[in-house]
Tab-separated table of C-alpha atoms in Angstrom:
chain	number	residue	atom	x	y	z
Y	1	UNK	CA	-7.621	-21.057	-10.176
Y	2	UNK	CA	-6.885	-23.145	-13.232
Y	3	UNK	CA	-4.749	-23.742	-15.064
Y	4	UNK	CA	-2.359	-21.402	-13.368
Y	5	UNK	CA	-4.673	-18.473	-13.670
Y	6	UNK	CA	-7.017	-16.116	-11.469
Y	7	UNK	CA	-10.399	-16.284	-11.459
Y	8	UNK	CA	-12.077	-12.819	-10.931
Y	9	UNK	CA	-15.066	-11.654	-10.784
Y	10	UNK	CA	-16.468	-8.530	-11.109
Y	11	UNK	CA	-19.532	-6.783	-9.757
Y	12	UNK	CA	-20.222	-3.366	-10.896
Y	13	UNK	CA	-23.867	-1.871	-11.407
Y	14	UNK	CA	-22.517	0.068	-14.203
Y	15	UNK	CA	-22.464	-2.121	-17.286
Y	16	UNK	CA	-19.344	0.038	-18.940
Y	17	UNK	CA	-17.306	-0.729	-16.672
Y	18	UNK	CA	-17.543	-4.503	-16.283
Y	19	UNK	CA	-17.515	-4.340	-20.178
Y	20	UNK	CA	-14.426	-2.267	-18.733
Y	21	UNK	CA	-12.545	-4.209	-16.102
Y	22	UNK	CA	-13.256	-7.765	-17.865
Y	23	UNK	CA	-10.967	-6.646	-21.382
Y	24	UNK	CA	-8.531	-4.910	-19.105
Y	25	UNK	CA	-8.254	-8.236	-17.403
Y	26	UNK	CA	-8.981	-10.351	-19.623
Y	27	UNK	CA	-6.333	-9.656	-21.464
Y	28	UNK	CA	-3.689	-10.668	-18.969
Y	29	UNK	CA	-1.831	-14.484	-19.226
Y	30	UNK	CA	-2.157	-14.793	-15.362
Y	31	UNK	CA	-6.356	-13.784	-14.582
Y	32	UNK	CA	-9.274	-14.418	-15.738
Y	33	UNK	CA	-12.916	-12.872	-15.756
Y	34	UNK	CA	-15.125	-15.628	-15.165
Y	35	UNK	CA	-17.685	-13.515	-14.831
Y	36	UNK	CA	-19.494	-10.210	-14.140
Y	37	UNK	CA	-22.705	-9.396	-12.657
Y	38	UNK	CA	-25.033	-5.984	-11.839
Y	39	UNK	CA	-25.124	-6.745	-7.957
Y	40	UNK	CA	-24.879	-7.973	-5.028
Y	41	UNK	CA	-27.478	-11.130	-5.757
Y	42	UNK	CA	-26.349	-11.664	-8.939
Y	43	UNK	CA	-22.030	-11.861	-7.523
Y	44	UNK	CA	-23.829	-14.126	-4.900
Y	45	UNK	CA	-25.462	-16.867	-7.276
Y	46	UNK	CA	-22.349	-17.102	-9.554
Y	47	UNK	CA	-20.431	-17.162	-6.822
Y	48	UNK	CA	-22.371	-20.156	-5.730
Y	49	UNK	CA	-21.236	-21.863	-9.488
Y	50	UNK	CA	-17.966	-21.609	-8.873
Y	51	UNK	CA	-15.685	-19.760	-6.022
Y	52	UNK	CA	-13.883	-16.875	-7.721
Y	53	UNK	CA	-10.191	-15.940	-6.494
Y	54	UNK	CA	-10.956	-12.684	-6.361
Y	55	UNK	CA	-13.583	-10.548	-6.878
Y	56	UNK	CA	-13.584	-6.531	-7.045
Y	57	UNK	CA	-16.659	-5.001	-5.801
Y	58	UNK	CA	-17.507	-1.591	-6.294
Y	59	UNK	CA	-20.055	0.134	-3.241
Y	60	UNK	CA	-22.740	2.474	-4.296
Y	61	UNK	CA	-24.548	-0.164	-5.641
Y	62	UNK	CA	-28.585	-0.983	-5.936
Y	63	UNK	CA	-30.028	-3.988	-3.699
Y	64	UNK	CA	-27.691	-4.107	-1.332
Y	65	UNK	CA	-24.298	-1.479	-0.658
Y	66	UNK	CA	-21.355	-2.426	-0.981
Y	67	UNK	CA	-19.290	-2.802	2.010
Y	68	UNK	CA	-22.868	-4.572	3.737
Y	69	UNK	CA	-22.330	-7.470	0.958
Y	70	UNK	CA	-18.146	-7.713	1.836
Y	71	UNK	CA	-19.343	-8.408	5.491
Y	72	UNK	CA	-20.979	-11.146	4.882
Y	73	UNK	CA	-19.157	-12.501	2.688
Y	74	UNK	CA	-16.760	-12.484	4.895
Y	75	UNK	CA	-18.723	-14.320	7.318
Y	76	UNK	CA	-19.765	-17.071	5.241
Y	77	UNK	CA	-17.627	-16.829	3.237
Y	78	UNK	CA	-13.990	-15.008	2.750
Y	79	UNK	CA	-12.417	-13.984	0.106
Y	80	UNK	CA	-9.640	-11.323	-1.246
Y	81	UNK	CA	-12.349	-8.610	-1.624
Y	82	UNK	CA	-10.900	-5.262	-4.483
Y	83	UNK	CA	-13.320	-2.485	-4.181
Y	84	UNK	CA	-14.545	0.352	-6.782
Y	85	UNK	CA	-15.442	3.172	-6.183
Y	86	UNK	CA	-15.718	7.179	-6.959
Y	87	UNK	CA	-12.306	9.592	-7.034
Y	88	UNK	CA	-13.395	12.209	-4.331
Y	89	UNK	CA	-12.799	12.709	-0.776
Y	90	UNK	CA	-16.191	12.285	0.347
Y	91	UNK	CA	-15.559	8.311	-0.485
Y	92	UNK	CA	-12.534	7.750	2.230
Y	93	UNK	CA	-14.677	6.310	5.025
Y	94	UNK	CA	-16.696	3.911	3.290
Y	95	UNK	CA	-13.457	2.849	1.742
Y	96	UNK	CA	-12.005	3.189	5.074
Y	97	UNK	CA	-14.659	0.797	6.600
Y	98	UNK	CA	-14.350	-1.210	4.023
Y	99	UNK	CA	-10.329	-1.824	4.605
Y	100	UNK	CA	-11.987	-2.975	8.578
Y	101	UNK	CA	-14.318	-5.091	7.617
Y	102	UNK	CA	-11.877	-6.957	5.409
Y	103	UNK	CA	-11.006	-5.171	1.887
Y	104	UNK	CA	-7.413	-6.122	0.289
Y	105	UNK	CA	-7.157	-3.197	-1.472
Y	106	UNK	CA	-8.750	-0.411	-4.072
Y	107	UNK	CA	-9.049	0.690	-7.035
Y	108	UNK	CA	-10.736	3.846	-7.039
Y	109	UNK	CA	-12.510	5.902	-10.236
Y	110	UNK	CA	-13.909	9.237	-11.541
Y	111	UNK	CA	-17.174	9.801	-11.508
Y	112	UNK	CA	-16.668	11.134	-14.993
Y	113	UNK	CA	-14.658	8.892	-17.804
Y	114	UNK	CA	-14.676	6.170	-16.426
Y	115	UNK	CA	-13.090	3.443	-18.502
Y	116	UNK	CA	-10.695	5.705	-20.060
Y	117	UNK	CA	-10.024	5.942	-16.960
Y	118	UNK	CA	-10.072	2.407	-15.625
Y	119	UNK	CA	-7.851	1.913	-19.642
Y	120	UNK	CA	-5.305	4.260	-18.554
Y	121	UNK	CA	-4.211	3.060	-15.218
Y	122	UNK	CA	-4.808	-1.157	-16.601
Y	123	UNK	CA	-1.872	-1.936	-15.354
Y	124	UNK	CA	-2.214	-1.037	-12.609
Y	125	UNK	CA	-4.859	-2.911	-11.893
Y	126	UNK	CA	-4.154	-5.351	-13.587
Y	127	UNK	CA	-0.580	-6.127	-10.628
Y	128	UNK	CA	-3.771	-5.114	-7.778
Y	129	UNK	CA	-6.090	-7.817	-8.571
Y	130	UNK	CA	-2.626	-9.907	-8.449
Y	131	UNK	CA	-1.987	-8.352	-4.961
Y	132	UNK	CA	-5.044	-9.505	-3.757
Y	133	UNK	CA	-4.813	-12.906	-5.547
Y	134	UNK	CA	-1.914	-13.581	-2.616
Y	135	UNK	CA	-3.563	-12.229	-0.170
Y	136	UNK	CA	-3.756	-14.064	3.337
Y	137	UNK	CA	-7.211	-13.916	3.944
Y	138	UNK	CA	-8.380	-15.173	7.472
Y	139	UNK	CA	-6.070	-18.372	6.862
Y	140	UNK	CA	-6.164	-18.814	3.131
Y	141	UNK	CA	-3.531	-19.580	1.719
Y	142	UNK	CA	-1.745	-17.258	-0.364
Y	143	UNK	CA	-2.173	-18.404	-4.486
Y	144	UNK	CA	0.957	-18.877	-7.051
Y	145	UNK	CA	0.345	-18.009	-10.750
Y	146	UNK	CA	2.451	-17.493	-13.763
Y	147	UNK	CA	2.604	-13.752	-15.063
Y	148	UNK	CA	3.453	-11.559	-17.831
Y	149	UNK	CA	6.402	-10.137	-18.340
Y	150	UNK	CA	5.930	-6.493	-16.181
Y	151	UNK	CA	7.672	-3.696	-18.908
Y	152	UNK	CA	10.682	-1.688	-17.580
Y	153	UNK	CA	10.035	-0.177	-14.189
Y	154	UNK	CA	11.635	4.175	-13.048
Y	155	UNK	CA	13.877	3.611	-10.228
Y	156	UNK	CA	14.878	6.603	-8.147
Y	157	UNK	CA	17.143	7.897	-9.727
Y	158	UNK	CA	14.470	10.170	-11.988
Y	159	UNK	CA	14.340	11.360	-8.543
Y	160	UNK	CA	16.559	11.706	-7.335
Y	161	UNK	CA	20.681	10.706	-6.619
Y	162	UNK	CA	22.041	7.465	-4.360
Y	163	UNK	CA	23.793	8.040	-1.450
Y	164	UNK	CA	27.573	8.299	-1.492
Y	165	UNK	CA	27.343	6.793	2.233
Y	166	UNK	CA	29.843	9.170	3.560
Y	167	UNK	CA	30.084	8.477	7.298
Y	168	UNK	CA	27.023	10.795	8.734
Y	169	UNK	CA	27.356	12.673	12.119
Y	170	UNK	CA	24.631	12.070	14.972
Y	171	UNK	CA	21.951	13.735	16.387
Y	172	UNK	CA	20.382	13.901	19.244
Y	173	UNK	CA	17.364	12.855	17.192
Y	174	UNK	CA	16.716	8.924	15.013
Y	175	UNK	CA	13.624	9.180	12.437
Y	176	UNK	CA	11.748	6.156	11.399
Y	177	UNK	CA	11.207	5.289	7.801
Y	178	UNK	CA	8.143	3.201	7.012
Y	179	UNK	CA	6.904	2.226	3.409
Y	180	UNK	CA	3.918	-0.088	2.869
Y	181	UNK	CA	1.529	-1.510	0.522
Y	182	UNK	CA	-1.261	-4.605	0.534
Y	183	UNK	CA	-2.688	-5.046	3.547
Y	184	UNK	CA	0.042	-2.221	4.717
Y	185	UNK	CA	-3.981	0.071	6.219
Y	186	UNK	CA	-4.002	-2.260	9.144
Y	187	UNK	CA	-0.815	-3.028	9.927
Y	188	UNK	CA	0.085	0.165	10.032
Y	189	UNK	CA	-2.737	0.890	12.774
Y	190	UNK	CA	-1.482	-1.918	14.309
Y	191	UNK	CA	1.791	-0.681	14.485
Y	192	UNK	CA	1.557	2.992	15.107
Y	193	UNK	CA	-1.272	2.411	18.455
Y	194	UNK	CA	1.445	0.398	20.123
Y	195	UNK	CA	4.018	3.985	19.838
Y	196	UNK	CA	4.338	5.406	22.542
Y	197	UNK	CA	3.195	9.777	22.669
Y	198	UNK	CA	6.822	10.316	22.839
Y	199	UNK	CA	8.395	8.278	19.598
Y	200	UNK	CA	10.803	9.205	17.049
Y	201	UNK	CA	9.506	10.883	14.251
Y	202	UNK	CA	7.960	9.277	11.716
Y	203	UNK	CA	7.657	8.637	8.147
Y	204	UNK	CA	5.262	6.793	5.854
Y	205	UNK	CA	4.626	5.105	2.315
Y	206	UNK	CA	1.594	4.253	2.073
Y	207	UNK	CA	0.015	3.556	-1.118
Y	208	UNK	CA	-2.924	4.689	-1.302
Y	209	UNK	CA	-4.099	7.464	-3.716
Y	210	UNK	CA	-5.469	11.199	-3.587
Y	211	UNK	CA	-8.102	11.552	-1.373
Y	212	UNK	CA	-7.469	8.616	0.136
Y	213	UNK	CA	-4.521	9.774	2.770
Y	214	UNK	CA	-6.163	12.376	3.872
Y	215	UNK	CA	-8.860	10.519	5.840
Y	216	UNK	CA	-6.805	7.000	6.224
Y	217	UNK	CA	-4.085	10.063	8.430
Y	218	UNK	CA	-7.614	11.283	10.315
Y	219	UNK	CA	-8.780	8.102	11.697
Y	220	UNK	CA	-5.081	7.687	13.347
Y	221	UNK	CA	-4.857	10.305	14.786
Y	222	UNK	CA	-8.193	9.045	16.525
Y	223	UNK	CA	-6.845	6.330	17.431
Y	224	UNK	CA	-3.724	6.403	17.900
Y	225	UNK	CA	-0.956	8.284	21.217
Y	226	UNK	CA	0.802	9.635	17.859
Y	227	UNK	CA	0.354	12.595	15.964
Y	228	UNK	CA	-0.567	11.211	12.466
Y	229	UNK	CA	-1.032	13.488	9.725
Y	230	UNK	CA	-0.788	14.060	5.467
Y	231	UNK	CA	1.889	15.236	5.206
Y	232	UNK	CA	2.274	19.225	3.356
Y	233	UNK	CA	5.856	20.482	1.642
Y	234	UNK	CA	7.964	21.886	4.078
Y	235	UNK	CA	6.694	19.746	7.023
Y	236	UNK	CA	9.337	18.513	10.343
Y	237	UNK	CA	9.396	15.901	11.691
Y	238	UNK	CA	8.773	15.985	15.379
Y	239	UNK	CA	8.939	13.468	18.017
Y	240	UNK	CA	5.365	12.111	18.727
Y	241	UNK	CA	3.984	13.336	15.261
Y	242	UNK	CA	3.536	11.260	11.368
Y	243	UNK	CA	3.853	11.829	8.653
Y	244	UNK	CA	1.980	9.957	5.280
Y	245	UNK	CA	3.234	10.758	1.989
Y	246	UNK	CA	0.121	12.285	0.202
Y	247	UNK	CA	-1.473	9.818	-2.876
Y	248	UNK	CA	-0.023	10.809	-6.392
Y	249	UNK	CA	2.860	12.459	-4.752
Y	250	UNK	CA	6.582	11.329	-3.592
Y	251	UNK	CA	7.829	11.540	-0.296
Y	252	UNK	CA	10.673	12.353	0.158
Y	253	UNK	CA	13.159	13.100	3.997
Y	254	UNK	CA	15.607	16.604	3.442
Y	255	UNK	CA	17.715	18.359	6.385
Y	256	UNK	CA	18.622	21.085	7.609
Y	257	UNK	CA	21.548	21.444	10.259
Y	258	UNK	CA	20.453	18.562	12.592
Y	259	UNK	CA	17.007	18.905	12.105
Y	260	UNK	CA	14.994	16.826	9.791
Y	261	UNK	CA	11.951	17.653	6.943
Y	262	UNK	CA	10.058	16.832	4.563
Y	263	UNK	CA	9.654	17.328	0.555
Y	264	UNK	CA	6.115	16.993	-1.369
Y	265	UNK	CA	6.932	16.131	-5.032
Y	266	UNK	CA	5.476	15.932	-8.536
Y	267	UNK	CA	6.907	12.476	-10.699
Y	268	UNK	CA	7.172	10.068	-12.358
Y	269	UNK	CA	5.940	6.382	-10.601
Y	270	UNK	CA	8.289	4.726	-9.347
Y	271	UNK	CA	8.385	1.189	-8.946
Y	272	UNK	CA	5.625	1.780	-11.034
Y	273	UNK	CA	4.623	3.709	-7.650
Y	274	UNK	CA	3.351	7.631	-6.397
Y	275	UNK	CA	4.388	7.381	-4.089
Y	276	UNK	CA	6.869	5.657	-3.945
Y	277	UNK	CA	9.159	3.622	-0.902
Y	278	UNK	CA	12.454	3.882	-2.727
Y	279	UNK	CA	11.672	7.311	-3.683
Y	280	UNK	CA	11.972	7.799	0.957
Y	281	UNK	CA	14.331	5.380	1.566
Y	282	UNK	CA	16.660	6.334	0.240
Y	283	UNK	CA	16.097	9.908	0.531
Y	284	UNK	CA	16.578	8.650	4.435
Y	285	UNK	CA	19.918	7.112	3.666
Y	286	UNK	CA	21.308	10.569	1.984
Y	287	UNK	CA	19.830	13.303	5.294
Y	288	UNK	CA	19.707	10.809	7.348
Y	289	UNK	CA	22.035	7.366	7.486
Y	290	UNK	CA	22.758	5.915	10.209
Y	291	UNK	CA	20.047	8.239	11.739
Y	292	UNK	CA	17.061	6.195	10.896
Y	293	UNK	CA	15.424	3.529	11.454
Y	294	UNK	CA	13.791	1.303	8.083
Y	295	UNK	CA	10.811	-0.336	7.743
Y	296	UNK	CA	9.064	-2.134	4.869
Y	297	UNK	CA	6.288	-3.989	5.509
Y	298	UNK	CA	3.318	-6.189	3.875
Y	299	UNK	CA	3.330	-5.358	-0.350
Y	300	UNK	CA	3.031	-6.681	-3.430
Y	301	UNK	CA	6.161	-6.104	-5.384
Y	302	UNK	CA	9.582	-4.940	-4.816
Y	303	UNK	CA	9.330	-0.707	-4.379
Y	304	UNK	CA	10.638	-0.508	-1.357
Y	305	UNK	CA	13.879	-2.552	-2.751
Y	306	UNK	CA	16.572	-0.754	-3.543
Y	307	UNK	CA	15.821	1.679	-1.080
Y	308	UNK	CA	15.846	-1.011	2.058
Y	309	UNK	CA	19.429	-1.664	0.847
Y	310	UNK	CA	20.694	1.694	0.333
Y	311	UNK	CA	19.328	3.195	4.012
Y	312	UNK	CA	21.520	-0.014	5.605
Y	313	UNK	CA	24.745	0.042	3.100
Y	314	UNK	CA	25.027	3.533	4.687
Y	315	UNK	CA	24.253	2.735	8.940
Y	316	UNK	CA	20.949	2.532	9.308
Y	317	UNK	CA	19.184	0.670	11.677
Y	318	UNK	CA	17.044	-2.248	8.991
Y	319	UNK	CA	13.776	-4.742	8.885
Y	320	UNK	CA	11.660	-6.845	6.909
Y	321	UNK	CA	7.923	-7.996	8.337
Y	322	UNK	CA	7.586	-11.914	8.423
Y	323	UNK	CA	5.926	-13.845	5.965
Y	324	UNK	CA	3.992	-15.171	8.713
Y	325	UNK	CA	2.040	-11.799	9.766
Y	326	UNK	CA	2.426	-10.527	5.757
Y	327	UNK	CA	-0.633	-9.988	4.492
Y	328	UNK	CA	1.804	-9.974	1.140
Y	329	UNK	CA	5.006	-11.198	1.344
Y	330	UNK	CA	6.235	-9.429	-2.497
Y	331	UNK	CA	7.643	-6.697	-0.223
Y	332	UNK	CA	9.656	-7.482	2.524
Y	333	UNK	CA	10.824	-10.894	0.382
Y	334	UNK	CA	12.646	-8.670	-1.588
Y	335	UNK	CA	14.348	-6.482	0.189
Y	336	UNK	CA	14.734	-9.716	2.159
Y	337	UNK	CA	16.470	-10.908	-0.589
Y	338	UNK	CA	18.488	-8.122	-1.394
Y	339	UNK	CA	20.294	-8.226	2.040
Y	340	UNK	CA	18.424	-4.938	3.195
Y	341	UNK	CA	17.013	-5.724	6.268
Y	342	UNK	CA	19.095	-6.649	9.047
Y	343	UNK	CA	16.375	-8.214	11.263
Y	344	UNK	CA	12.834	-10.395	9.709
Y	345	UNK	CA	10.556	-9.592	12.570
Y	346	UNK	CA	6.813	-10.091	12.537
Y	347	UNK	CA	4.603	-7.420	12.643
Y	348	UNK	CA	3.377	-7.476	16.784
Y	349	UNK	CA	7.677	-6.931	17.478
Y	350	UNK	CA	7.457	-4.256	15.379
Y	351	UNK	CA	7.091	-1.264	17.570
Y	352	UNK	CA	8.950	-2.056	19.834
Y	353	UNK	CA	11.724	-2.772	17.587
Y	354	UNK	CA	11.478	0.270	16.070
Y	355	UNK	CA	11.804	1.887	19.551
Y	356	UNK	CA	14.499	0.208	20.720
Y	357	UNK	CA	16.186	0.723	17.256
Y	358	UNK	CA	15.901	4.774	17.048
Y	359	UNK	CA	16.591	5.034	21.639
Y	360	UNK	CA	20.257	3.107	21.040
């Protein structure tokens, strides 16, 4: 980095997208756009001159597609890469391949009105790039940088009131709530693949845009012994099943008698996200109390830190992923600083710890 700024290279075959992205990122005092490229070959030449801290990379480009270039880049010169792709379900599998190949996050764009869409989501785009700059890519150290003061963020109060922390009777079933963001797609895969088919019911918020979570859920379902699905409004929380919040919707835990179900709702961004981990965790504190386990994993920012503290205060068992195994140690760090996590554990131990806590 130069002068404490994050150096970004923008790679996209659309001149208007390159111009819009350069404008959005260049207006942030923490970011410096060091160049743009219309295809991977031009990008490779630019990287030879100056190695960027982050690359934003389009998927569909002439001469070489973005996934192929990403794989070559990760094998020769690992750099944090944010993939850009059209906002369609058809592209979801491709983007999941990109995450497996080493991309740290994704920016989705519509097929029409791209410039206006990107401009509308300028804060999110800058946040994604900043998170990528801090990501650990095959041993790459996470840099520090100065940043502008973020705008005021809404809390979970806009969706539901705080828990009253009155003692709640135990049920025969426990429910596990997990929140993750940058780096979470592969971290969640590792956790869920380690779980047996009779695991307690699990509800997850992974920061993802719409059209992405269904393919993500289907991929996990094909890999895991537990059943994994994108949550639908009214779905029951069942043993051996994992529900993942749909992109663009908040997910809340509800209770009827001794049984739990989920509510999928519209609403404003909470902690700059929808779905928000804070919303899920607060709903778990209210609905489940000591019948819940809360886990906060890799990700930038502080979404989930307040909610995890509310869960702990309501009697839930709470854990945070450790720094060494987090791609971005932001959300867990904030939760630890608030004394929201009773224990800090590495990624490889999360599955066994959640089973032990749920079966206490």
